Every structure is written in structure tokens, then in C-alpha cells.
Amino acid sequence: MGPRKFGQKKSANAVPSSRIAQAVAPQAAPTSDRIAQAVSSKHATPRALRGTAYREASVVFESGYSLRCIVLDYSKTGVRLRFPTNEVLPPRVIVKAGAVGVSGPARVVWQHNSEVGLELL
């Protein structure tokens, strides 16, 4: 039996495709090994408490070049910033975010488009 043409109705004894059958098949309950793997030891210690903000800040490179940005959230260990454009930061910068009480040297942990995560040193 070939594909049905536009306007034809499905036959009453049509069998669902194997992809649909796989998608709706019941999943096995997670085992203790899978749970232990999902909750790895690196996340055993709780993250530092984060405060949300939308305040102006700046990042200064070692060369003295300065970029303005916005603080999205911060903690005593790090800060998440957003720049107006996609910026590529050097591995180490100086953060100046006096409005939220964060300033000093920092290490770039991650960058995604115009957002960056910094660890305060």
C-alpha cells in the first residue's frame, strides 16, 4: 500500500509509524545509577546565593580598554554580564560594578553571544 493521496481518508486498520510508536512508548524508570550520574559530585556543594540586578557596570582589559555592560546577576563568587554587542573578552579582566558592590579582578568562565560569566578573584 503506497502513500495516500491528498483528500483520501486513512484506513481504519492503519498502523502508526514506528517513530510515533517509539515516541509514545513508556520510558523506563530512572535507576539509582542514572540518578547518581545526573547529580554529580561537582554540584554537591550549593551555589552561592545570587542577587538579580539590572545595573550599569564596566569591564577593563589589561590594556586599559574599557567596555560598558549591564549586571544581570551577581554573588560573592561571580557575576553575569550582558554587553550591547557580542564581545570576545580576554581570559582575565577587571570588573567595576559599584552599583552592586562588585569590583576587582575576574576570570572569564563562559561566554555566549553577548552574555559572559565571570568568577571574581
mmCIF file of C-alpha atoms in Angstrom:
data_model
loop_
_atom_site.group_PDB
_atom_site.id
_atom_site.type_symbol
_atom_site.label_atom_id
_atom_site.label_comp_id
_atom_site.label_asym_id
_atom_site.label_seq_id
_atom_site.Cartn_x
_atom_site.Cartn_y
_atom_site.Cartn_z
ATOM 1 C CA MET A 1 0.000 0.000 0.000
ATOM 2 C CA GLY A 2 1.581 3.282 -1.106
ATOM 3 C CA PRO A 3 1.211 6.741 0.348
ATOM 4 C CA ARG A 4 -2.287 8.148 0.411
ATOM 5 C CA LYS A 5 -3.178 10.990 -1.882
ATOM 6 C CA PHE A 6 -4.402 14.384 -0.802
ATOM 7 C CA GLY A 7 -8.018 14.217 0.293
ATOM 8 C CA GLN A 8 -8.058 10.455 0.967
ATOM 9 C CA LYS A 9 -9.006 9.309 4.433
ATOM 10 C CA LYS A 10 -6.852 6.970 6.498
ATOM 11 C CA SER A 11 -7.949 3.369 6.528
ATOM 12 C CA ALA A 12 -9.447 2.130 9.777
ATOM 13 C CA ASN A 13 -6.755 -0.545 10.203
ATOM 14 C CA ALA A 14 -3.785 1.821 9.666
ATOM 15 C CA VAL A 15 -0.799 1.046 11.885
ATOM 16 C CA PRO A 16 1.032 4.019 13.437
ATOM 17 C CA SER A 17 4.540 4.533 12.159
ATOM 18 C CA SER A 18 7.406 3.137 14.186
ATOM 19 C CA ARG A 19 8.676 6.653 15.018
ATOM 20 C CA ILE A 20 5.363 7.521 16.650
ATOM 21 C CA ALA A 21 5.306 4.212 18.495
ATOM 22 C CA GLN A 22 8.795 4.892 19.861
ATOM 23 C CA ALA A 23 7.879 8.424 20.923
ATOM 24 C CA VAL A 24 4.866 7.327 22.933
ATOM 25 C CA ALA A 25 6.431 4.153 24.341
ATOM 26 C CA PRO A 26 6.682 4.194 28.127
ATOM 27 C CA GLN A 27 10.147 5.113 29.382
ATOM 28 C CA ALA A 28 11.960 3.010 31.951
ATOM 29 C CA ALA A 29 12.058 4.452 35.440
ATOM 30 C CA PRO A 30 15.434 6.000 36.274
ATOM 31 C CA THR A 31 17.780 3.666 38.085
ATOM 32 C CA SER A 32 19.893 4.699 41.043
ATOM 33 C CA ASP A 33 22.967 4.697 38.771
ATOM 34 C CA ARG A 34 21.335 7.158 36.380
ATOM 35 C CA ILE A 35 20.236 9.382 39.272
ATOM 36 C CA ALA A 36 23.713 9.342 40.812
ATOM 37 C CA GLN A 37 25.207 10.214 37.435
ATOM 38 C CA ALA A 38 22.804 13.132 36.971
ATOM 39 C CA VAL A 39 23.626 14.560 40.388
ATOM 40 C CA SER A 40 27.390 14.601 40.123
ATOM 41 C CA SER A 41 29.739 15.419 42.968
ATOM 42 C CA LYS A 42 30.690 18.783 41.447
ATOM 43 C CA HIS A 43 27.182 20.041 42.242
ATOM 44 C CA ALA A 44 27.150 18.600 45.763
ATOM 45 C CA THR A 45 28.001 21.988 47.269
ATOM 46 C CA PRO A 46 25.271 24.580 46.867
ATOM 47 C CA ARG A 47 25.864 27.569 44.602
ATOM 48 C CA ALA A 48 26.422 30.946 46.180
ATOM 49 C CA LEU A 49 23.258 32.963 46.711
ATOM 50 C CA ARG A 50 22.650 35.180 43.671
ATOM 51 C CA GLY A 51 21.102 38.601 43.551
ATOM 52 C CA THR A 52 19.376 39.784 40.402
ATOM 53 C CA ALA A 53 20.137 43.253 39.141
ATOM 54 C CA TYR A 54 19.974 45.381 36.050
ATOM 55 C CA ARG A 55 22.699 47.914 36.774
ATOM 56 C CA GLU A 56 25.421 49.522 34.694
ATOM 57 C CA ALA A 57 28.988 48.284 35.018
ATOM 58 C CA SER A 58 32.215 48.240 33.055
ATOM 59 C CA VAL A 59 34.916 45.728 32.273
ATOM 60 C CA VAL A 60 38.519 46.882 31.868
ATOM 61 C CA PHE A 61 41.102 44.894 29.901
ATOM 62 C CA GLU A 62 44.792 44.749 30.888
ATOM 63 C CA SER A 63 45.494 47.146 28.008
ATOM 64 C CA GLY A 64 43.214 49.738 29.633
ATOM 65 C CA TYR A 65 40.394 49.327 27.096
ATOM 66 C CA SER A 66 37.021 49.633 28.831
ATOM 67 C CA LEU A 67 33.609 48.229 27.842
ATOM 68 C CA ARG A 68 30.255 49.216 29.306
ATOM 69 C CA CYS A 69 27.836 46.440 30.212
ATOM 70 C CA ILE A 70 24.865 45.509 32.393
ATOM 71 C CA VAL A 71 24.978 43.302 35.511
ATOM 72 C CA LEU A 72 22.260 40.647 35.209
ATOM 73 C CA ASP A 73 23.019 38.773 38.426
ATOM 74 C CA TYR A 74 25.821 38.576 40.953
ATOM 75 C CA SER A 75 27.058 36.727 44.016
ATOM 76 C CA LYS A 76 30.097 36.855 46.261
ATOM 77 C CA THR A 77 31.877 34.456 43.873
ATOM 78 C CA GLY A 78 30.902 35.750 40.443
ATOM 79 C CA VAL A 79 28.860 37.934 38.158
ATOM 80 C CA ARG A 80 26.871 37.535 34.923
ATOM 81 C CA LEU A 81 27.112 40.451 32.496
ATOM 82 C CA ARG A 82 25.467 41.425 29.211
ATOM 83 C CA PHE A 83 27.141 43.623 26.607
ATOM 84 C CA PRO A 84 25.333 45.653 23.919
ATOM 85 C CA THR A 85 27.185 43.653 21.240
ATOM 86 C CA ASN A 86 28.829 40.236 21.082
ATOM 87 C CA GLU A 87 32.222 40.806 22.689
ATOM 88 C CA VAL A 88 35.190 38.459 22.993
ATOM 89 C CA LEU A 89 36.858 39.036 26.341
ATOM 90 C CA PRO A 90 40.405 38.123 27.318
ATOM 91 C CA PRO A 91 40.789 35.403 29.991
ATOM 92 C CA ARG A 92 41.270 37.960 32.804
ATOM 93 C CA VAL A 93 39.567 41.335 33.232
ATOM 94 C CA ILE A 94 38.778 43.905 35.921
ATOM 95 C CA VAL A 95 35.094 44.358 36.789
ATOM 96 C CA LYS A 96 33.769 47.702 38.006
ATOM 97 C CA ALA A 97 30.171 47.351 39.180
ATOM 98 C CA GLY A 98 29.926 49.712 42.138
ATOM 99 C CA ALA A 99 26.112 49.785 41.995
ATOM 100 C CA VAL A 100 26.024 46.178 43.224
ATOM 101 C CA GLY A 101 29.223 46.279 45.284
ATOM 102 C CA VAL A 102 31.306 44.184 42.893
ATOM 103 C CA SER A 103 34.726 45.316 41.704
ATOM 104 C CA GLY A 104 38.122 43.781 41.156
ATOM 105 C CA PRO A 105 39.901 41.194 39.037
ATOM 106 C CA ALA A 106 37.882 38.393 37.465
ATOM 107 C CA ARG A 107 38.346 35.316 35.309
ATOM 108 C CA VAL A 108 36.120 34.604 32.298
ATOM 109 C CA VAL A 109 34.347 31.283 32.925
ATOM 110 C CA TRP A 110 31.965 31.240 29.958
ATOM 111 C CA GLN A 111 30.783 33.416 27.081
ATOM 112 C CA HIS A 112 27.636 33.018 24.994
ATOM 113 C CA ASN A 113 26.777 35.717 22.452
ATOM 114 C CA SER A 114 26.540 38.986 24.387
ATOM 115 C CA GLU A 115 26.498 37.397 27.865
ATOM 116 C CA VAL A 116 29.507 36.414 29.937
ATOM 117 C CA GLY A 117 30.032 34.696 33.291
ATOM 118 C CA LEU A 118 32.940 35.898 35.424
ATOM 119 C CA GLU A 119 34.468 34.375 38.540
ATOM 120 C CA LEU A 120 35.702 37.008 40.978
ATOM 121 C CA LEU A 121 39.303 36.509 42.079
#
